[in-house]
PDB file of C-alpha atoms in Angstrom:
ATOM      1  CA  MET O  16       0.000   0.000   0.000  1.00 43.00           C
ATOM      2  CA  ARG O  17       2.787   2.417   0.893  1.00 45.00           C
ATOM      3  CA  GLY O  18       4.539   1.947  -2.474  1.00 46.00           C
ATOM      4  CA  TRP O  19       1.222   2.423  -4.312  1.00 46.00           C
ATOM      5  CA  TRP O  20       0.499   5.680  -2.453  1.00 44.00           C
ATOM      6  CA  ARG O  21       3.942   7.063  -3.249  1.00 45.00           C
ATOM      7  CA  GLU O  22       3.451   6.262  -6.933  1.00 47.00           C
ATOM      8  CA  ILE O  23       0.135   8.171  -6.969  1.00 45.00           C
ATOM      9  CA  SER O  24       1.337  11.100  -4.872  1.00 45.00           C
ATOM     10  CA  GLY O  25       4.232  11.632  -7.253  1.00 48.00           C
ATOM     11  CA  LEU O  26       1.712  12.462  -9.958  1.00 47.00           C
ATOM     12  CA  VAL O  27      -0.070  15.224  -8.040  1.00 46.00           C
ATOM     13  CA  LEU O  28       2.441  16.781  -5.642  1.00 50.00           C
ATOM     14  CA  PRO O  29       4.873  19.527  -6.732  1.00 55.00           C
ATOM     15  CA  VAL O  30       8.027  18.144  -8.342  1.00 81.00           C
ATOM     16  CA  ALA O  31      11.535  19.237  -7.373  1.00 87.00           C
ATOM     17  CA  CYS O  32      14.947  18.011  -8.471  1.00 91.00           C
ATOM     18  CA  GLY O  33      16.040  15.095  -6.311  1.00 91.00           C
ATOM     19  CA  GLY O  34      19.596  16.375  -6.311  1.00 92.00           C
ATOM     20  CA  CYS O  35      19.380  20.121  -5.663  1.00 92.00           C
ATOM     21  CA  GLY O  36      15.699  20.895  -5.076  1.00 90.00           C
ATOM     22  CA  ARG O  37      15.243  22.975  -8.204  1.00 91.00           C
ATOM     23  CA  PRO O  38      11.483  23.228  -8.826  1.00 89.00           C
ATOM     24  CA  ARG O  39       9.473  21.711 -11.678  1.00 83.00           C
ATOM     25  CA  THR O  40      11.952  19.032 -12.657  1.00 86.00           C
ATOM     26  CA  GLU O  41      12.536  15.610 -11.125  1.00 88.00           C
ATOM     27  CA  LEU O  42      16.231  15.759 -12.017  1.00 92.00           C
ATOM     28  CA  CYS O  43      17.878  18.861 -13.468  1.00 94.00           C
ATOM     29  CA  GLU O  44      20.555  18.688 -16.168  1.00 94.00           C
ATOM     30  CA  ARG O  45      23.358  19.570 -13.766  1.00 95.00           C
ATOM     31  CA  CYS O  46      22.471  16.834 -11.286  1.00 95.00           C
ATOM     32  CA  ALA O  47      21.899  14.337 -14.094  1.00 95.00           C
ATOM     33  CA  ALA O  48      25.402  15.083 -15.383  1.00 96.00           C
ATOM     34  CA  ALA O  49      26.842  14.450 -11.910  1.00 96.00           C
ATOM     35  CA  LEU O  50      25.007  11.125 -11.789  1.00 96.00           C
ATOM     36  CA  HIS O  51      25.676   9.639 -15.223  1.00 95.00           C
ATOM     37  CA  GLY O  52      27.541  12.233 -17.267  1.00 94.00           C
ATOM     38  CA  ARG O  53      30.986  10.641 -16.965  1.00 94.00           C
ATOM     39  CA  PRO O  54      32.401   7.187 -17.768  1.00 95.00           C
ATOM     40  CA  ALA O  55      32.235   4.654 -14.966  1.00 96.00           C
ATOM     41  CA  ARG O  56      35.459   4.128 -13.025  1.00 96.00           C
ATOM     42  CA  ARG O  57      37.135   1.290 -11.155  1.00 97.00           C
ATOM     43  CA  ALA O  58      36.349   1.438  -7.454  1.00 97.00           C
ATOM     44  CA  ARG O  59      38.271   0.039  -4.491  1.00 96.00           C
ATOM     45  CA  PRO O  60      37.270   0.723  -0.882  1.00 95.00           C
ATOM     46  CA  VAL O  61      40.004   1.606   1.603  1.00 92.00           C
ATOM     47  CA  PRO O  62      40.891  -0.870   2.990  1.00 92.00           C
ATOM     48  CA  GLU O  63      39.898  -3.305   0.234  1.00 95.00           C
ATOM     49  CA  PRO O  64      38.412  -6.487   1.741  1.00 95.00           C
ATOM     50  CA  GLU O  65      39.520  -9.912   0.631  1.00 94.00           C
ATOM     51  CA  GLY O  66      37.059 -11.536  -1.750  1.00 93.00           C
ATOM     52  CA  LEU O  67      35.773  -8.309  -3.290  1.00 95.00           C
ATOM     53  CA  PRO O  68      35.072  -8.725  -7.020  1.00 94.00           C
ATOM     54  CA  VAL O  69      36.116  -6.139  -9.590  1.00 95.00           C
ATOM     55  CA  VAL O  70      33.823  -3.150  -9.009  1.00 97.00           C
ATOM     56  CA  HIS O  71      32.983  -0.185 -11.237  1.00 97.00           C
ATOM     57  CA  ALA O  72      30.989   2.839 -10.106  1.00 98.00           C
ATOM     58  CA  ALA O  73      29.158   5.507 -12.070  1.00 98.00           C
ATOM     59  CA  ALA O  74      29.735   8.418  -9.690  1.00 97.00           C
ATOM     60  CA  ALA O  75      31.112   9.634  -6.389  1.00 97.00           C
ATOM     61  CA  TYR O  76      28.735   9.486  -3.436  1.00 97.00           C
ATOM     62  CA  THR O  77      28.688  13.216  -2.714  1.00 95.00           C
ATOM     63  CA  ASP O  78      26.359  16.220  -2.966  1.00 93.00           C
ATOM     64  CA  ALA O  79      23.726  15.799  -5.706  1.00 95.00           C
ATOM     65  CA  VAL O  80      24.402  12.092  -6.264  1.00 96.00           C
ATOM     66  CA  ARG O  81      23.985  11.353  -2.573  1.00 96.00           C
ATOM     67  CA  ALA O  82      20.788  13.421  -2.462  1.00 95.00           C
ATOM     68  CA  VAL O  83      19.308  11.604  -5.474  1.00 95.00           C
ATOM     69  CA  LEU O  84      20.055   8.172  -4.018  1.00 95.00           C
ATOM     70  CA  LEU O  85      18.560   9.103  -0.643  1.00 93.00           C
ATOM     71  CA  ALA O  86      15.486  10.641  -2.285  1.00 92.00           C
ATOM     72  CA  HIS O  87      14.899   7.387  -4.149  1.00 91.00           C
ATOM     73  CA  LYS O  88      15.677   5.075  -1.239  1.00 89.00           C
ATOM     74  CA  GLU O  89      14.289   6.900   1.783  1.00 85.00           C
ATOM     75  CA  ARG O  90      11.739   9.403   0.466  1.00 85.00           C
ATOM     76  CA  GLY O  91      10.056   7.321  -2.202  1.00 81.00           C
ATOM     77  CA  ALA O  92      11.021   9.432  -5.241  1.00 87.00           C
ATOM     78  CA  LEU O  93      10.400   6.418  -7.449  1.00 85.00           C
ATOM     79  CA  GLY O  94      10.689   8.353 -10.706  1.00 89.00           C
ATOM     80  CA  LEU O  95      14.421   8.660 -10.044  1.00 93.00           C
ATOM     81  CA  SER O  96      14.881   4.951 -10.691  1.00 94.00           C
ATOM     82  CA  GLY O  97      15.182   5.768 -14.412  1.00 95.00           C
ATOM     83  CA  PRO O  98      18.254   8.040 -14.218  1.00 96.00           C
ATOM     84  CA  LEU O  99      19.745   5.902 -11.451  1.00 97.00           C
ATOM     85  CA  GLY O 100      19.289   2.875 -13.706  1.00 97.00           C
ATOM     86  CA  ARG O 101      21.020   4.710 -16.534  1.00 97.00           C
ATOM     87  CA  ALA O 102      23.974   5.395 -14.242  1.00 97.00           C
ATOM     88  CA  LEU O 103      24.097   1.770 -13.097  1.00 98.00           C
ATOM     89  CA  ALA O 104      23.911   0.560 -16.712  1.00 97.00           C
ATOM     90  CA  GLY O 105      27.092   2.498 -17.486  1.00 96.00           C
ATOM     91  CA  ALA O 106      28.867   0.859 -14.553  1.00 97.00           C
ATOM     92  CA  VAL O 107      27.629  -2.581 -15.655  1.00 97.00           C
ATOM     93  CA  ARG O 108      29.029  -2.050 -19.163  1.00 95.00           C
ATOM     94  CA  ALA O 109      32.398  -1.096 -17.701  1.00 94.00           C
ATOM     95  CA  SER O 110      32.477  -3.984 -15.242  1.00 92.00           C
ATOM     96  CA  ALA O 111      31.092  -6.875 -17.287  1.00 87.00           C
ATOM     97  CA  ARG O 112      33.779  -9.296 -18.333  1.00 65.00           C
ATOM     98  CA  ARG O 113      33.109 -10.917 -21.694  1.00 55.00           C
ATOM     99  CA  PRO O 114      35.222 -13.978 -22.523  1.00 50.00           C
ATOM    100  CA  HIS O 115      36.317 -14.403 -26.154  1.00 46.00           C
ATOM    101  CA  GLY O 116      33.352 -15.432 -28.277  1.00 47.00           C
ATOM    102  CA  ALA O 117      30.806 -14.357 -25.634  1.00 52.00           C
ATOM    103  CA  ALA O 118      30.010 -10.845 -26.859  1.00 56.00           C
ATOM    104  CA  HIS O 119      26.340 -11.707 -27.273  1.00 65.00           C
ATOM    105  CA  ARG O 120      25.842 -13.453 -23.945  1.00 79.00           C
ATOM    106  CA  VAL O 121      23.089 -11.934 -21.884  1.00 91.00           C
ATOM    107  CA  LEU O 122      24.156  -9.785 -18.952  1.00 94.00           C
ATOM    108  CA  LEU O 123      22.609 -11.145 -15.761  1.00 94.00           C
ATOM    109  CA  LEU O 124      22.215  -8.361 -13.198  1.00 97.00           C
ATOM    110  CA  VAL O 125      22.167  -9.965  -9.750  1.00 96.00           C
ATOM    111  CA  PRO O 126      20.987  -7.459  -7.118  1.00 96.00           C
ATOM    112  CA  VAL O 127      22.398  -7.524  -3.606  1.00 94.00           C
ATOM    113  CA  PRO O 128      19.154  -7.996  -1.616  1.00 90.00           C
ATOM    114  CA  SER O 129      18.099  -5.476   1.006  1.00 81.00           C
ATOM    115  CA  SER O 130      17.278  -6.779   4.468  1.00 71.00           C
ATOM    116  CA  ARG O 131      13.727  -8.021   4.939  1.00 70.00           C
ATOM    117  CA  ARG O 132      13.207  -5.394   7.624  1.00 71.00           C
ATOM    118  CA  ALA O 133      14.234  -2.582   5.256  1.00 66.00           C
ATOM    119  CA  VAL O 134      12.003  -3.887   2.462  1.00 67.00           C
ATOM    120  CA  ARG O 135       9.026  -4.051   4.822  1.00 69.00           C
ATOM    121  CA  ALA O 136       9.676  -0.521   6.091  1.00 65.00           C
ATOM    122  CA  ARG O 137      10.034   0.998   2.618  1.00 68.00           C
ATOM    123  CA  GLY O 138       7.492  -1.160   0.839  1.00 65.00           C
ATOM    124  CA  ARG O 139      10.022  -2.004  -1.885  1.00 71.00           C
ATOM    125  CA  ASP O 140      13.637  -2.937  -2.581  1.00 85.00           C
ATOM    126  CA  PRO O 141      15.302   0.214  -4.030  1.00 88.00           C
ATOM    127  CA  ALA O 142      18.399  -1.567  -5.351  1.00 90.00           C
ATOM    128  CA  ARG O 143      16.299  -4.094  -7.241  1.00 91.00           C
ATOM    129  CA  ARG O 144      14.197  -1.293  -8.717  1.00 93.00           C
ATOM    130  CA  ILE O 145      17.356   0.437  -9.977  1.00 96.00           C
ATOM    131  CA  ALA O 146      18.606  -2.886 -11.374  1.00 97.00           C
ATOM    132  CA  LEU O 147      15.402  -3.314 -13.379  1.00 97.00           C
ATOM    133  CA  ALA O 148      15.812   0.190 -14.817  1.00 97.00           C
ATOM    134  CA  ALA O 149      19.454  -0.556 -15.658  1.00 98.00           C
ATOM    135  CA  ALA O 150      18.525  -3.767 -17.488  1.00 97.00           C
ATOM    136  CA  ALA O 151      15.904  -1.846 -19.500  1.00 97.00           C
ATOM    137  CA  GLU O 152      18.519   0.789 -20.393  1.00 97.00           C
ATOM    138  CA  LEU O 153      20.998  -1.865 -21.486  1.00 96.00           C
ATOM    139  CA  ARG O 154      18.413  -3.547 -23.704  1.00 96.00           C
ATOM    140  CA  ARG O 155      17.414  -0.184 -25.157  1.00 96.00           C
ATOM    141  CA  THR O 156      21.006   0.352 -26.265  1.00 93.00           C
ATOM    142  CA  GLY O 157      21.328  -3.090 -27.834  1.00 93.00           C
ATOM    143  CA  CYS O 158      22.842  -5.087 -24.974  1.00 93.00           C
ATOM    144  CA  PRO O 159      20.826  -8.157 -23.897  1.00 95.00           C
ATOM    145  CA  ALA O 160      20.285  -7.963 -20.148  1.00 96.00           C
ATOM    146  CA  GLN O 161      17.926  -9.160 -17.458  1.00 96.00           C
ATOM    147  CA  VAL O 162      17.643  -8.983 -13.694  1.00 97.00           C
ATOM    148  CA  LEU O 163      18.183 -12.267 -11.900  1.00 94.00           C
ATOM    149  CA  PRO O 164      17.311 -12.004  -8.161  1.00 94.00           C
ATOM    150  CA  VAL O 165      18.871 -15.317  -7.159  1.00 93.00           C
ATOM    151  CA  LEU O 166      20.285 -14.131  -3.806  1.00 93.00           C
ATOM    152  CA  ARG O 167      18.239 -14.132  -0.618  1.00 89.00           C
ATOM    153  CA  GLN O 168      18.867 -13.360   3.032  1.00 86.00           C
ATOM    154  CA  HIS O 169      18.443 -16.471   5.165  1.00 83.00           C
ATOM    155  CA  ARG O 170      19.187 -14.915   8.557  1.00 81.00           C
ATOM    156  CA  PRO O 171      18.692 -11.490  10.151  1.00 80.00           C
ATOM    157  CA  VAL O 172      21.607  -9.045  10.161  1.00 81.00           C
ATOM    158  CA  ALA O 173      22.268  -5.984  12.304  1.00 80.00           C
ATOM    159  CA  ASP O 174      21.907  -2.467  10.921  1.00 78.00           C
ATOM    160  CA  GLN O 175      25.191  -1.656   9.174  1.00 79.00           C
ATOM    161  CA  ALA O 176      25.140   2.014  10.191  1.00 79.00           C
ATOM    162  CA  GLY O 177      27.826   2.746  12.738  1.00 81.00           C
ATOM    163  CA  LEU O 178      29.722  -0.518  12.203  1.00 85.00           C
ATOM    164  CA  THR O 179      33.390  -0.563  11.230  1.00 88.00           C
ATOM    165  CA  ALA O 180      34.506  -2.198   7.986  1.00 90.00           C
ATOM    166  CA  ARG O 181      35.565  -5.305   9.889  1.00 91.00           C
ATOM    167  CA  GLU O 182      32.320  -5.434  11.856  1.00 88.00           C
ATOM    168  CA  ARG O 183      30.324  -5.196   8.637  1.00 91.00           C
ATOM    169  CA  LEU O 184      32.161  -8.176   7.177  1.00 89.00           C
ATOM    170  CA  VAL O 185      31.431 -10.217  10.306  1.00 85.00           C
ATOM    171  CA  ASN O 186      27.815  -9.040  10.410  1.00 80.00           C
ATOM    172  CA  LEU O 187      27.148 -10.178   6.825  1.00 87.00           C
ATOM    173  CA  SER O 188      29.288 -13.311   6.738  1.00 85.00           C
ATOM    174  CA  GLY O 189      27.108 -16.230   5.673  1.00 80.00           C
ATOM    175  CA  ALA O 190      23.961 -14.102   5.539  1.00 84.00           C
ATOM    176  CA  LEU O 191      23.130 -14.731   1.861  1.00 90.00           C
ATOM    177  CA  ARG O 192      22.181 -17.895   0.054  1.00 90.00           C
ATOM    178  CA  LEU O 193      21.256 -18.814  -3.489  1.00 90.00           C
ATOM    179  CA  ARG O 194      17.698 -19.561  -4.457  1.00 88.00           C
ATOM    180  CA  GLN O 195      16.898 -23.006  -5.770  1.00 86.00           C
ATOM    181  CA  GLY O 196      17.718 -23.407  -9.460  1.00 83.00           C
ATOM    182  CA  ALA O 197      20.244 -20.551  -9.517  1.00 83.00           C
ATOM    183  CA  ALA O 198      22.922 -22.616 -11.271  1.00 81.00           C
ATOM    184  CA  ARG O 199      20.646 -23.339 -14.216  1.00 84.00           C
ATOM    185  CA  LEU O 200      19.598 -19.693 -14.496  1.00 86.00           C
ATOM    186  CA  LEU O 201      23.151 -18.344 -14.341  1.00 84.00           C
ATOM    187  CA  LYS O 202      24.707 -20.729 -16.844  1.00 80.00           C
ATOM    188  CA  GLY O 203      25.297 -19.205 -20.238  1.00 73.00           C
ATOM    189  CA  GLY O 204      25.091 -15.580 -19.108  1.00 85.00           C
ATOM    190  CA  THR O 205      27.567 -13.095 -17.678  1.00 89.00           C
ATOM    191  CA  ALA O 206      26.682 -12.338 -14.064  1.00 92.00           C
ATOM    192  CA  VAL O 207      27.253  -8.860 -12.632  1.00 96.00           C
ATOM    193  CA  LEU O 208      26.472  -8.148  -8.981  1.00 97.00           C
ATOM    194  CA  VAL O 209      24.708  -4.795  -8.654  1.00 97.00           C
ATOM    195  CA  ASP O 210      23.902  -2.438  -5.782  1.00 96.00           C
ATOM    196  CA  ASP O 211      23.129   1.232  -5.308  1.00 96.00           C
ATOM    197  CA  VAL O 212      26.068   2.233  -3.073  1.00 96.00           C
ATOM    198  CA  MET O 213      29.293   0.552  -1.989  1.00 96.00           C
ATOM    199  CA  THR O 214      30.996   1.848   1.148  1.00 94.00           C
ATOM    200  CA  THR O 215      33.221  -0.826   2.738  1.00 95.00           C
ATOM    201  CA  GLY O 216      32.457  -3.548   0.168  1.00 95.00           C
ATOM    202  CA  ALA O 217      31.156  -5.997   2.787  1.00 94.00           C
ATOM    203  CA  SER O 218      27.821  -6.594   1.023  1.00 95.00           C
ATOM    204  CA  LEU O 219      29.511  -7.346  -2.306  1.00 96.00           C
ATOM    205  CA  VAL O 220      32.038  -9.671  -0.637  1.00 95.00           C
ATOM    206  CA  GLU O 221      29.189 -11.692   0.870  1.00 94.00           C
ATOM    207  CA  ALA O 222      27.205 -11.655  -2.375  1.00 95.00           C
ATOM    208  CA  ALA O 223      30.236 -12.878  -4.325  1.00 94.00           C
ATOM    209  CA  ARG O 224      30.834 -15.628  -1.758  1.00 92.00           C
ATOM    210  CA  ALA O 225      27.245 -16.816  -2.029  1.00 91.00           C
ATOM    211  CA  LEU O 226      27.335 -16.717  -5.809  1.00 89.00           C
ATOM    212  CA  SER O 227      30.601 -18.672  -5.942  1.00 83.00           C
ATOM    213  CA  ALA O 228      28.701 -21.704  -4.650  1.00 78.00           C
ATOM    214  CA  VAL O 229      27.105 -22.053  -8.064  1.00 75.00           C
ATOM    215  CA  GLU O 230      30.399 -22.218  -9.978  1.00 66.00           C
ATOM    216  CA  GLU O 231      30.939 -25.965  -9.728  1.00 59.00           C
ATOM    217  CA  ALA O 232      27.307 -26.799 -10.486  1.00 59.00           C
ATOM    218  CA  ALA O 233      27.141 -24.418 -13.450  1.00 57.00           C
ATOM    219  CA  GLY O 234      30.231 -25.891 -15.088  1.00 58.00           C
ATOM    220  CA  PRO O 235      32.411 -24.286 -17.773  1.00 57.00           C
ATOM    221  CA  GLY O 236      29.667 -21.939 -18.931  1.00 55.00           C
ATOM    222  CA  PHE O 237      29.830 -19.922 -15.702  1.00 58.00           C
ATOM    223  CA  VAL O 238      31.926 -16.751 -15.550  1.00 64.00           C
ATOM    224  CA  ARG O 239      32.875 -15.390 -12.122  1.00 74.00           C
ATOM    225  CA  PRO O 240      30.942 -12.196 -11.494  1.00 87.00           C
ATOM    226  CA  SER O 241      32.197  -8.662 -11.442  1.00 94.00           C
ATOM    227  CA  ALA O 242      30.200  -5.905  -9.738  1.00 97.00           C
ATOM    228  CA  ALA O 243      28.702  -2.510 -10.520  1.00 98.00           C
ATOM    229  CA  VAL O 244      27.231   0.196  -8.325  1.00 98.00           C
ATOM    230  CA  VAL O 245      25.795   3.649  -8.797  1.00 98.00           C
ATOM    231  CA  ALA O 246      28.123   5.407  -6.362  1.00 97.00           C
ATOM    232  CA  VAL O 247      31.027   5.029  -3.954  1.00 97.00           C
ATOM    233  CA  PRO O 248      32.834   7.442  -1.602  1.00 96.00           C
ATOM    234  CA  PRO O 249      35.280   9.622  -3.574  1.00 96.00           C
ATOM    235  CA  VAL O 250      38.285   8.000  -1.891  1.00 94.00           C
ATOM    236  CA  SER O 251      37.322   4.663  -3.474  1.00 95.00           C
ATOM    237  CA  LEU O 252      37.488   5.877  -7.085  1.00 94.00           C
ATOM    238  CA  GLU O 253      40.616   5.303  -9.123  1.00 88.00           C
TER     239      GLU O 253
END
């Protein structure tokens, strides 16, 4: 119900830029340029945790980009999923590893799942919504892509806010599992783990660990995943 109400209210309430608050536009040109106006870059958190896949990010998590992500995630500005998806699509293109002869393999965007508590509170999973928009953008530009939500949380985790990088790794260790049939779904495509923001990299480390369980079952057609996110702290960008 909450998600439905936010969809309807967005049609009738005054619109302001999610990045800077400029009236009568959901995202102004300046904030859009900050979000997806530059090529995606390699990202490494400091310190870089063991087990982190290759990560590319579309933008630095500052100012307008941070405001847009928070507006989408916390304030229900669902119309921003389109430009956020465009940004994520650029990071996916940069991060996807295509073995020789696999240029036409479908890109499989595997979202890092939000906690069940967060999904209940928000009425949706923001990262998955952005992933769906990114897959649509990739297909629009001629790249076969689909979202494959094969990861699930199988135990509760503590709120990550306030935890150190090491504490986040411990908090998430073993928290994700693969859904039944994941090996069959992943075989033949190029998997890319996707999320909205990477800070310490703990979530992507755990997602990569969970996804690695499918490697043996999938056989030679499985390519180890890279990762793509919308934004990272500036210190993480190369």
